[in-house]
JSON list of C-alpha atoms in Angstrom, two decimals:
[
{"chain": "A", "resi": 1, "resn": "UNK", "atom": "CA", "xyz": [70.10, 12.38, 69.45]},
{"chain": "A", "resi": 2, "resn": "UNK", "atom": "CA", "xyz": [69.99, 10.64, 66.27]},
{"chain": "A", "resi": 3, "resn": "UNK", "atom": "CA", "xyz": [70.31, 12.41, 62.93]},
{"chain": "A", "resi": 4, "resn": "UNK", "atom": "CA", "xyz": [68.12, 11.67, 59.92]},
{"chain": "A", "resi": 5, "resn": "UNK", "atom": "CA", "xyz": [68.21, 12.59, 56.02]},
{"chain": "A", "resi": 6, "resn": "UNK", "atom": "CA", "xyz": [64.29, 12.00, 55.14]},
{"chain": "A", "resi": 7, "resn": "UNK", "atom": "CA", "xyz": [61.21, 11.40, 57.57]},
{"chain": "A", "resi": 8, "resn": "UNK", "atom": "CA", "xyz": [59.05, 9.46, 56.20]},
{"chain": "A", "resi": 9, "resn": "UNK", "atom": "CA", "xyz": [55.46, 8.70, 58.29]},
{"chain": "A", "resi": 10, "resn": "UNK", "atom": "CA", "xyz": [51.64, 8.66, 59.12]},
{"chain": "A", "resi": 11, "resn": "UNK", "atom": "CA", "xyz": [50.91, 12.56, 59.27]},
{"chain": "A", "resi": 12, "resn": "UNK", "atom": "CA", "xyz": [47.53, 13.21, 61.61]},
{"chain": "A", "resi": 13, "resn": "UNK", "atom": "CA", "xyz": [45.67, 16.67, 61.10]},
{"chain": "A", "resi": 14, "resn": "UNK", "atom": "CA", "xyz": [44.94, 19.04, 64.37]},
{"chain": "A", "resi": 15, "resn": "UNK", "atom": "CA", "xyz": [43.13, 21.98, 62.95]},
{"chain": "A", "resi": 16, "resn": "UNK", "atom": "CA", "xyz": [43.11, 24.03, 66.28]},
{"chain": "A", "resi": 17, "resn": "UNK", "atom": "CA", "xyz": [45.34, 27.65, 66.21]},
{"chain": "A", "resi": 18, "resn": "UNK", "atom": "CA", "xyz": [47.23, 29.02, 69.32]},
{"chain": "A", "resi": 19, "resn": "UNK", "atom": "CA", "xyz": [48.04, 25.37, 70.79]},
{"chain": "A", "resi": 20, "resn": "UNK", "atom": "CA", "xyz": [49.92, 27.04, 73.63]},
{"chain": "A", "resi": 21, "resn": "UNK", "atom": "CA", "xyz": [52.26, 24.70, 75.57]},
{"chain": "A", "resi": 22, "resn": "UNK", "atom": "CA", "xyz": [49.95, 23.96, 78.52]},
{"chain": "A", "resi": 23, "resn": "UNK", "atom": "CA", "xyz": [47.99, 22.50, 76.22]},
{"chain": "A", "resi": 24, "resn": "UNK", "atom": "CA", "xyz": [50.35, 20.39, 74.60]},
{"chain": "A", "resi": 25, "resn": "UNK", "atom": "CA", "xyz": [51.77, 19.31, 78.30]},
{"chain": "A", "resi": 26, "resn": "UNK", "atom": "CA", "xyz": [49.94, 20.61, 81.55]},
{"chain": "A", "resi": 27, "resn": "UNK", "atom": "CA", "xyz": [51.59, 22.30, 84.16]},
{"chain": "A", "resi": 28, "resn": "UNK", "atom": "CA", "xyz": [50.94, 19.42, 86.69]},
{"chain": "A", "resi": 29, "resn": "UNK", "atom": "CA", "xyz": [53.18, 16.94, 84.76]},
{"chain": "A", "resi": 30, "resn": "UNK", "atom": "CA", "xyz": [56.39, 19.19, 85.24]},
{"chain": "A", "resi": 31, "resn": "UNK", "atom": "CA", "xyz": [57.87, 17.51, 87.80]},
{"chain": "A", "resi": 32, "resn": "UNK", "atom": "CA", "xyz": [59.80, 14.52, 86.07]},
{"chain": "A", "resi": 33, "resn": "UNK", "atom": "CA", "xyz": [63.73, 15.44, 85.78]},
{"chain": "A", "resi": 34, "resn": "UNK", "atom": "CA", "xyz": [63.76, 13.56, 82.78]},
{"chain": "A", "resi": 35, "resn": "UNK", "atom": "CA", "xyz": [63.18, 14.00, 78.93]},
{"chain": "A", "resi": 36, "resn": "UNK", "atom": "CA", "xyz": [61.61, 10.95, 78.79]},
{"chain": "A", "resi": 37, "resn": "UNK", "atom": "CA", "xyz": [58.09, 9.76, 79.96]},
{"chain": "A", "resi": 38, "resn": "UNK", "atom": "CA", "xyz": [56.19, 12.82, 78.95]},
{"chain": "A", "resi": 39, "resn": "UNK", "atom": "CA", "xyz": [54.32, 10.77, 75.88]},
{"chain": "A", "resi": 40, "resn": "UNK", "atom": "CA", "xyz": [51.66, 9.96, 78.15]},
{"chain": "A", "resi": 41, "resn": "UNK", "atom": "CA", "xyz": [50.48, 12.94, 79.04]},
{"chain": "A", "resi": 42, "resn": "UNK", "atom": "CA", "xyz": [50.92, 14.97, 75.40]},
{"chain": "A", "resi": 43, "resn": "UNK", "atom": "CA", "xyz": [47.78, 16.68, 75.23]},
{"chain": "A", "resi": 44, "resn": "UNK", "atom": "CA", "xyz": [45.87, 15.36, 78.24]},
{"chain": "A", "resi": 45, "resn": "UNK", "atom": "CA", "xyz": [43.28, 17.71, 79.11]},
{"chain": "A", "resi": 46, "resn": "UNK", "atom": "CA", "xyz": [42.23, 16.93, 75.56]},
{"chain": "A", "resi": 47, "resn": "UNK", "atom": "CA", "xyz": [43.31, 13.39, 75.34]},
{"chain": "A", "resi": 48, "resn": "UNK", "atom": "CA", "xyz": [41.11, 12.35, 78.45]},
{"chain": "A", "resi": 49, "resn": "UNK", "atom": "CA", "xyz": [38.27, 12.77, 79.61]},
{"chain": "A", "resi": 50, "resn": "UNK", "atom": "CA", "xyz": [37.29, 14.54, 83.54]},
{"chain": "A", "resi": 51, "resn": "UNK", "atom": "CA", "xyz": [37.09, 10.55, 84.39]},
{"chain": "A", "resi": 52, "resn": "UNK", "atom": "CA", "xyz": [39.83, 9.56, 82.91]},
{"chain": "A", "resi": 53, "resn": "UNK", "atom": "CA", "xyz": [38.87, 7.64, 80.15]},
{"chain": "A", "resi": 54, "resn": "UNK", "atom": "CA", "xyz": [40.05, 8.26, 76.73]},
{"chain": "A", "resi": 55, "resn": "UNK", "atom": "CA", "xyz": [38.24, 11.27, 74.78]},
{"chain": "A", "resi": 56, "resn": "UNK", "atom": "CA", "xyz": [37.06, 9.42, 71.68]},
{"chain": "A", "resi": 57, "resn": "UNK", "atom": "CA", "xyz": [36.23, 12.70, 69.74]},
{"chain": "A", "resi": 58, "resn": "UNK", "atom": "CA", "xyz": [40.26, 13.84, 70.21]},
{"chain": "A", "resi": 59, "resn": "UNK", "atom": "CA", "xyz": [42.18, 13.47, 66.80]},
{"chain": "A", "resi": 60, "resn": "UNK", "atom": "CA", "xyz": [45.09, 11.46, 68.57]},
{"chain": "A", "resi": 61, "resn": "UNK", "atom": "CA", "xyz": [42.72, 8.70, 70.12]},
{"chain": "A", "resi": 62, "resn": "UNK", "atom": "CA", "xyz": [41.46, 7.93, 66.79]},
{"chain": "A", "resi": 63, "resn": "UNK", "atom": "CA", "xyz": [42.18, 4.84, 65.28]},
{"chain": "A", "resi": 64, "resn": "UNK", "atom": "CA", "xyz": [43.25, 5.30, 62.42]},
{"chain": "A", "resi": 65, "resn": "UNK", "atom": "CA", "xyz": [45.41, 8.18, 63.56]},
{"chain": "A", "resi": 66, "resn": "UNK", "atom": "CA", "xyz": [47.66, 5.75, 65.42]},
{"chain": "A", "resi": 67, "resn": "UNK", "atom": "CA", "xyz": [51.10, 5.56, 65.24]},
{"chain": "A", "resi": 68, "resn": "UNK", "atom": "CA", "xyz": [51.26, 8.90, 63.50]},
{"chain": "A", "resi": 69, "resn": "UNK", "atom": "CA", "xyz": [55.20, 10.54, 63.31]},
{"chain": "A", "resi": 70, "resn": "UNK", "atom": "CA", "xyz": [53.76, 14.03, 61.50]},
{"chain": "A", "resi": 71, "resn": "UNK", "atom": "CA", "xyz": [51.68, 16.11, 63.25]},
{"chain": "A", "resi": 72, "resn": "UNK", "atom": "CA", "xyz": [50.42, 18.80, 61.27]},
{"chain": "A", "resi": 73, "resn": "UNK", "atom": "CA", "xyz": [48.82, 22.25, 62.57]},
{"chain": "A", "resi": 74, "resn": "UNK", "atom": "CA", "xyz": [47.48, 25.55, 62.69]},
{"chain": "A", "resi": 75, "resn": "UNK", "atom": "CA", "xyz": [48.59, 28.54, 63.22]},
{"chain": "A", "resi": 76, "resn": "UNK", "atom": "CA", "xyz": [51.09, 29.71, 66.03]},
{"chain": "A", "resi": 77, "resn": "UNK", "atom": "CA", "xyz": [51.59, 26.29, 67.43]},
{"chain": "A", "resi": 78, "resn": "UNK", "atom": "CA", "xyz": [53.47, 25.90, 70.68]},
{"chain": "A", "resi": 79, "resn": "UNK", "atom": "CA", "xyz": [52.88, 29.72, 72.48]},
{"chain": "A", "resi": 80, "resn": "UNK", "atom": "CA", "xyz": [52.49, 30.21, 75.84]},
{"chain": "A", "resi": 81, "resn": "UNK", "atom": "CA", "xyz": [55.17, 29.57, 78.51]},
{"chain": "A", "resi": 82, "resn": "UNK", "atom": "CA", "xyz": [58.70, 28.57, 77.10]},
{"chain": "A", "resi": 83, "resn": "UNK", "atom": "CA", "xyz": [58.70, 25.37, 78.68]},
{"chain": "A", "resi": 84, "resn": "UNK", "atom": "CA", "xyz": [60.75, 22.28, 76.95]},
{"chain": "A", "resi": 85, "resn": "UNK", "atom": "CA", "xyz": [59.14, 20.12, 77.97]},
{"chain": "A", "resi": 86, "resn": "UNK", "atom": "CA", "xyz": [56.62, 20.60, 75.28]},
{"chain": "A", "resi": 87, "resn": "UNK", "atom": "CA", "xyz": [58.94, 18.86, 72.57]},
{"chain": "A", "resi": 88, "resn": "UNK", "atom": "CA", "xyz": [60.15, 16.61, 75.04]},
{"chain": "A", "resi": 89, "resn": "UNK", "atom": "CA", "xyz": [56.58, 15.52, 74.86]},
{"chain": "A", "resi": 90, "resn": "UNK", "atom": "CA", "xyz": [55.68, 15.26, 71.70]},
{"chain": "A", "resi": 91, "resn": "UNK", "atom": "CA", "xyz": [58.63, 13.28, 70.58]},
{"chain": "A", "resi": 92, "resn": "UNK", "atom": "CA", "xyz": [58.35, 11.22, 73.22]},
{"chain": "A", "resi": 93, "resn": "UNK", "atom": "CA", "xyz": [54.91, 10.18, 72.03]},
{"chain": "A", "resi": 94, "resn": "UNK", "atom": "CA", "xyz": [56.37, 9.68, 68.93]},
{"chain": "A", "resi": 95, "resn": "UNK", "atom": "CA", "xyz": [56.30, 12.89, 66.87]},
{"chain": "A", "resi": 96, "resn": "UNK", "atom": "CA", "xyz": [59.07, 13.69, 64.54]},
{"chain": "A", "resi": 97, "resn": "UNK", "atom": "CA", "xyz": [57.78, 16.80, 62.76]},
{"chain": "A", "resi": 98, "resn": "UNK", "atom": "CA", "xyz": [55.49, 19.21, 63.55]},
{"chain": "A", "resi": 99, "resn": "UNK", "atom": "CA", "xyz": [54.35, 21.08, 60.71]},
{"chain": "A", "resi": 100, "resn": "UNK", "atom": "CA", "xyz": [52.52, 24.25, 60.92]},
{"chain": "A", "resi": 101, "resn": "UNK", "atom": "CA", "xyz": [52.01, 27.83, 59.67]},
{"chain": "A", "resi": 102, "resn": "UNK", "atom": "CA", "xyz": [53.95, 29.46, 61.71]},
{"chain": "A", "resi": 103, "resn": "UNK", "atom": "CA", "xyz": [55.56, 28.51, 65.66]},
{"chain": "A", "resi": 104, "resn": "UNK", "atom": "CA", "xyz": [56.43, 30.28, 68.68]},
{"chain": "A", "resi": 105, "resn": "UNK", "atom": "CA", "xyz": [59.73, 31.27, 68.73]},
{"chain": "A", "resi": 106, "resn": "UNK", "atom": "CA", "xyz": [60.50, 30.40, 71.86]},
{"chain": "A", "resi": 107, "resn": "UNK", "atom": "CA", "xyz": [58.42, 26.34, 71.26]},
{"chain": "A", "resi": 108, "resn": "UNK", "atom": "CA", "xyz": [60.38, 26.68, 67.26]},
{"chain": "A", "resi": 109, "resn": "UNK", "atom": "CA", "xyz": [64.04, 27.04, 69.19]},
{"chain": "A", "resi": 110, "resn": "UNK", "atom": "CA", "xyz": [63.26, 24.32, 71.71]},
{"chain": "A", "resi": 111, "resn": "UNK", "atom": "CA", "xyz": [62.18, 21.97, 68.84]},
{"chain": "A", "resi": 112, "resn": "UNK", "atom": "CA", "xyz": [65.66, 22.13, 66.90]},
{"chain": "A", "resi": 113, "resn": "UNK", "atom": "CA", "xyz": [67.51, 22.05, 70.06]},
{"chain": "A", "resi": 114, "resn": "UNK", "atom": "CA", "xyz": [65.99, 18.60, 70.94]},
{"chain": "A", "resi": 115, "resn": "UNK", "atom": "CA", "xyz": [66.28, 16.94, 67.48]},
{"chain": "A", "resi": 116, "resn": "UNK", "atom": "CA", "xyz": [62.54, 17.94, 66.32]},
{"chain": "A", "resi": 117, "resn": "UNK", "atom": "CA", "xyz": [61.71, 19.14, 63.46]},
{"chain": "A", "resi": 118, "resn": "UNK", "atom": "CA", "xyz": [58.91, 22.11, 63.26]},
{"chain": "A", "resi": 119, "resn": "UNK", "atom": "CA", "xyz": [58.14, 23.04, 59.14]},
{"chain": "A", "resi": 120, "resn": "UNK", "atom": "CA", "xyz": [56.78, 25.99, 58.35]},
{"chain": "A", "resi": 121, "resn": "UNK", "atom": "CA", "xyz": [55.03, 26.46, 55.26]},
{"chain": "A", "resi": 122, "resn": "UNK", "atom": "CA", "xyz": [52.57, 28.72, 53.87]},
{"chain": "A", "resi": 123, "resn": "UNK", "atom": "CA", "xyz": [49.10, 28.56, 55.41]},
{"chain": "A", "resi": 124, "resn": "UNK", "atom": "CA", "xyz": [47.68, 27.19, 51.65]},
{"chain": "A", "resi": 125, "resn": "UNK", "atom": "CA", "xyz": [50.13, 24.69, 51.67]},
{"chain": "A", "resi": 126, "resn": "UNK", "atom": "CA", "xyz": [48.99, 23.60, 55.20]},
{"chain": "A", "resi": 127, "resn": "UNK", "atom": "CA", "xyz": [45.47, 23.51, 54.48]},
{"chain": "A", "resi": 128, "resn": "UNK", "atom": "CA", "xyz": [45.60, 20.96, 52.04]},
{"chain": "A", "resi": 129, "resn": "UNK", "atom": "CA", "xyz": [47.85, 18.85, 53.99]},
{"chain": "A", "resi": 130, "resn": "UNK", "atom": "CA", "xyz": [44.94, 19.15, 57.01]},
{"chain": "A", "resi": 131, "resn": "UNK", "atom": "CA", "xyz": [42.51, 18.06, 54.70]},
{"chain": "A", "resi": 132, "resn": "UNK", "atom": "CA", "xyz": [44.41, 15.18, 53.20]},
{"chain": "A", "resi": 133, "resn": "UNK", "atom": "CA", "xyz": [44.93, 14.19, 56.95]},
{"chain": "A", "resi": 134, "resn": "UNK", "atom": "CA", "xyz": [41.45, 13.72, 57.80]},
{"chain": "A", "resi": 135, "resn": "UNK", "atom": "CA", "xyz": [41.50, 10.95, 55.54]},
{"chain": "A", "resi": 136, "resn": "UNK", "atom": "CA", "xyz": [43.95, 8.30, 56.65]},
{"chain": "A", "resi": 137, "resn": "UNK", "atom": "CA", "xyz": [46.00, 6.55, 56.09]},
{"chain": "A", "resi": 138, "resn": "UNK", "atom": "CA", "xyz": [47.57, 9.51, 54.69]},
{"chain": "A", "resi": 139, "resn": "UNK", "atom": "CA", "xyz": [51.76, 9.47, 54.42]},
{"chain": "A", "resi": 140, "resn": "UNK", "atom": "CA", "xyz": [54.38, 12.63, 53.93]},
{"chain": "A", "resi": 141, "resn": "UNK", "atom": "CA", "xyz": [58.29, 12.52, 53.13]},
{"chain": "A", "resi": 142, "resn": "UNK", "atom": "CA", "xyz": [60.47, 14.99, 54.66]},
{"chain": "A", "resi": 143, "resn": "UNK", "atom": "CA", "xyz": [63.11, 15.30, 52.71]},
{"chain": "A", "resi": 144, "resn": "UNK", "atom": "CA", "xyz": [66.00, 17.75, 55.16]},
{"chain": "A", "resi": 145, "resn": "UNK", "atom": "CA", "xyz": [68.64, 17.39, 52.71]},
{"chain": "A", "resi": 146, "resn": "UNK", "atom": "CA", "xyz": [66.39, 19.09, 50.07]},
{"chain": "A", "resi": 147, "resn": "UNK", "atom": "CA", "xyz": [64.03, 20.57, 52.65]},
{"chain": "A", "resi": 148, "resn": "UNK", "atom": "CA", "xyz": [60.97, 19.29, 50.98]},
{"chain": "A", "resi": 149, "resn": "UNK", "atom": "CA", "xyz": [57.63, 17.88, 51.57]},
{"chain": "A", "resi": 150, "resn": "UNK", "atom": "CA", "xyz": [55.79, 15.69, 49.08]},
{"chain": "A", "resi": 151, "resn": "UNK", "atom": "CA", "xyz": [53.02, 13.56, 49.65]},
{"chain": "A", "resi": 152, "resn": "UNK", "atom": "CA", "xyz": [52.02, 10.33, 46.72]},
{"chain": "A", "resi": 153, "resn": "UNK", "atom": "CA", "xyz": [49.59, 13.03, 44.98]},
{"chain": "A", "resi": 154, "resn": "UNK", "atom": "CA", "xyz": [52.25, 15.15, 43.49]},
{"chain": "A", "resi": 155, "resn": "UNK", "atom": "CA", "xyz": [52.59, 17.62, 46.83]},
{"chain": "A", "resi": 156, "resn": "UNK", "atom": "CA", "xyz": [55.51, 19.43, 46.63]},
{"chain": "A", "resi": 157, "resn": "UNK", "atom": "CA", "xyz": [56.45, 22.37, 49.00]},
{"chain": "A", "resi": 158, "resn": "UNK", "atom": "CA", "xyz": [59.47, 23.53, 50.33]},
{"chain": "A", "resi": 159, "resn": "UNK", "atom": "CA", "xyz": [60.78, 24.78, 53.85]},
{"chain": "A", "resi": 160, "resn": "UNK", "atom": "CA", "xyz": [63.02, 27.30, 55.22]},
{"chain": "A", "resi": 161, "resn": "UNK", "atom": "CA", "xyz": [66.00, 26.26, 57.54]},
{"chain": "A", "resi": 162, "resn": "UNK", "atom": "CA", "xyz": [69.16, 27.47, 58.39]},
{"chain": "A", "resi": 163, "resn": "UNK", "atom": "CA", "xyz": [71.90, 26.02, 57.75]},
{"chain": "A", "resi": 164, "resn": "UNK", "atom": "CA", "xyz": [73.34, 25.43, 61.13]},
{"chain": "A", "resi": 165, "resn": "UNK", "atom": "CA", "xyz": [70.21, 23.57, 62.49]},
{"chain": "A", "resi": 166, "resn": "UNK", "atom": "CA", "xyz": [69.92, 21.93, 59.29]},
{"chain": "A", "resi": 167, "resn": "UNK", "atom": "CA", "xyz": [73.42, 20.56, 60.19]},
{"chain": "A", "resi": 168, "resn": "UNK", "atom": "CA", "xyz": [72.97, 19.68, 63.57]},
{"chain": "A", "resi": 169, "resn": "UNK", "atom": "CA", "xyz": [69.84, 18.03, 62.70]},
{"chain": "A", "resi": 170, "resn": "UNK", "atom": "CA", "xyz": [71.61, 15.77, 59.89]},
{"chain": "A", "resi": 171, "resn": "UNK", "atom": "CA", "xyz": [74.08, 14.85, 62.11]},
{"chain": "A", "resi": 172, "resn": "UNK", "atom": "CA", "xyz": [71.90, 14.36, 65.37]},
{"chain": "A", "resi": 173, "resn": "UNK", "atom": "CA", "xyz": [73.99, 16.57, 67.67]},
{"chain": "A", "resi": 174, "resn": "UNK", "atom": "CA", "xyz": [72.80, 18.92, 70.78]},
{"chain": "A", "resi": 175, "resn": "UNK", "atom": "CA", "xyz": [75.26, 22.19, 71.69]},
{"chain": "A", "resi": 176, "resn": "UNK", "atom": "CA", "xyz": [76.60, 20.21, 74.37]},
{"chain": "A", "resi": 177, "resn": "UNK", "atom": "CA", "xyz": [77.96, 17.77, 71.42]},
{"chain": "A", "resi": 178, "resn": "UNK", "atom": "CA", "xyz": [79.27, 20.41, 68.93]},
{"chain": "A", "resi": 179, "resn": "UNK", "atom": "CA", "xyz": [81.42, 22.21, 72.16]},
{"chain": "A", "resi": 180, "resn": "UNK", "atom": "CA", "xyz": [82.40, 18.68, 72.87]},
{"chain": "A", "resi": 181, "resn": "UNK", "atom": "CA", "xyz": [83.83, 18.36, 69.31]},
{"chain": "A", "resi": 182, "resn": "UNK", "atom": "CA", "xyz": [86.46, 20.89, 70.34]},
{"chain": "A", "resi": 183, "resn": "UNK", "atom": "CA", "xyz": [87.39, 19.44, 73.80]},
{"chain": "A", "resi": 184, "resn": "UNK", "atom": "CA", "xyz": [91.24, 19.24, 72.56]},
{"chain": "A", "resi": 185, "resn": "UNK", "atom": "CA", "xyz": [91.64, 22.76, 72.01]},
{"chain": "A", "resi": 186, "resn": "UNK", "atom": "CA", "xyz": [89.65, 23.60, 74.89]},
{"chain": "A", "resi": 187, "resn": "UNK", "atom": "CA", "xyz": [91.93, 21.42, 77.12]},
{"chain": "A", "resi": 188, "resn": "UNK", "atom": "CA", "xyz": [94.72, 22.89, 75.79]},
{"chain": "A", "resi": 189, "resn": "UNK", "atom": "CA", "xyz": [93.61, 26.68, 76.04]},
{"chain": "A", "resi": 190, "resn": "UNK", "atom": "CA", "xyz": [92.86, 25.81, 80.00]},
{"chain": "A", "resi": 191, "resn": "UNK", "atom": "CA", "xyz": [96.69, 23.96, 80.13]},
{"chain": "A", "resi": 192, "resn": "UNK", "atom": "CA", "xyz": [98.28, 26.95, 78.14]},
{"chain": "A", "resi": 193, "resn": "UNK", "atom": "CA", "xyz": [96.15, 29.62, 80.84]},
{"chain": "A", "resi": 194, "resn": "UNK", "atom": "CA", "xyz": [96.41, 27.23, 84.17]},
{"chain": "A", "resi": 195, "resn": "UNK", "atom": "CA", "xyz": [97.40, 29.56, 87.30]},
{"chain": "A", "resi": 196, "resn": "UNK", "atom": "CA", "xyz": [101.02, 28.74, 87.92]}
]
């Protein structure tokens, strides 16, 4: 993973609550062993239509809502099974942030671990940036450092993080890569223990 200071981006409005994550990937698309390659199918029972064509009523097959890095919204986004796939997903589609009232815990956890970023802010703050993100194009900042969003209209609003995600996002590392940081002492604690 690669760590970033700011996000900066096209943000797209979906004002639909309880997005579980069969919704944001079907169960039928489970089956890759990879992170990548799920992009395509991000939302497809939404995305498409029962021809397979593209739905053009669905926010993401808009236009002007191409390209977009920020997806903001409603309420309890990402409930439903705990699968990871559903950030794997979205960021593979190109999503960065996902901003939103409040998260499943589960879809919240799964986000940080994989170098997402889900923002929560309060549900006032998120209705105005829904309906500044009908109207496009329509750009955010993400400030981590100072764990801030602002908008060119004078939008200010702040975001709670902890400050070992907020770390591990900064620097772009997984678990895997903050045990791997201590491979020396572990190497020597299994030398210093070895059955002799």
């Amino acid at each position: 993973m690669s760590g970033f200071r700011t996000i900066a981006g096209k943000a797209v409005a979906m004002d639909r609550a309880n997005v579980d994550t069969d919704q944001i990937i079907p169960k039928q698309f489970l089956k890759r062993i990879e992170k990548t390659g799920f992009g395509q199918f991000l939302f497809y029972d939404w995305r498409y239509t029962q021809e397979g064509e593209e739905n053009p009523n669905f926010e993401l097959n808009q236009p002007e809502n191409q390209g977009a890095s920020i997806l903001i919204a409603n309420e309890n986004f990402g409930c439903g099974s705990s699968r990871e796939h559903a950030p794997w997903a979205l960021s593979d589609y190109g999503f960065k942030v996902v901003i939103a009232p409040s998260f499943a815990d589960i879809f919240h956890q799964n986000c940080l671990k994989n170098g997402m970023l889900p923002v929560k802010l309060q549900a006032e703050e998120v209705a105005y940036l829904l309906e500044k993100a009908t109207n496009q194009p329509y750009h955010l900042t993400i400030d981590l450092e100072k764990e801030t969003v602002t908008d060119n209209n004078g939008f200010l609003a702040s975001f709670p993080i902890t400050t070992y995600w907020k770390r591990m996002l900064l620097n772009g590392w997984d678990e895997i890569e903050i045990t791997l940081q201590l491979e020396g002492e572990i190497a020597q604690f299994e030398c210093s223990n070895a059955v002799k």
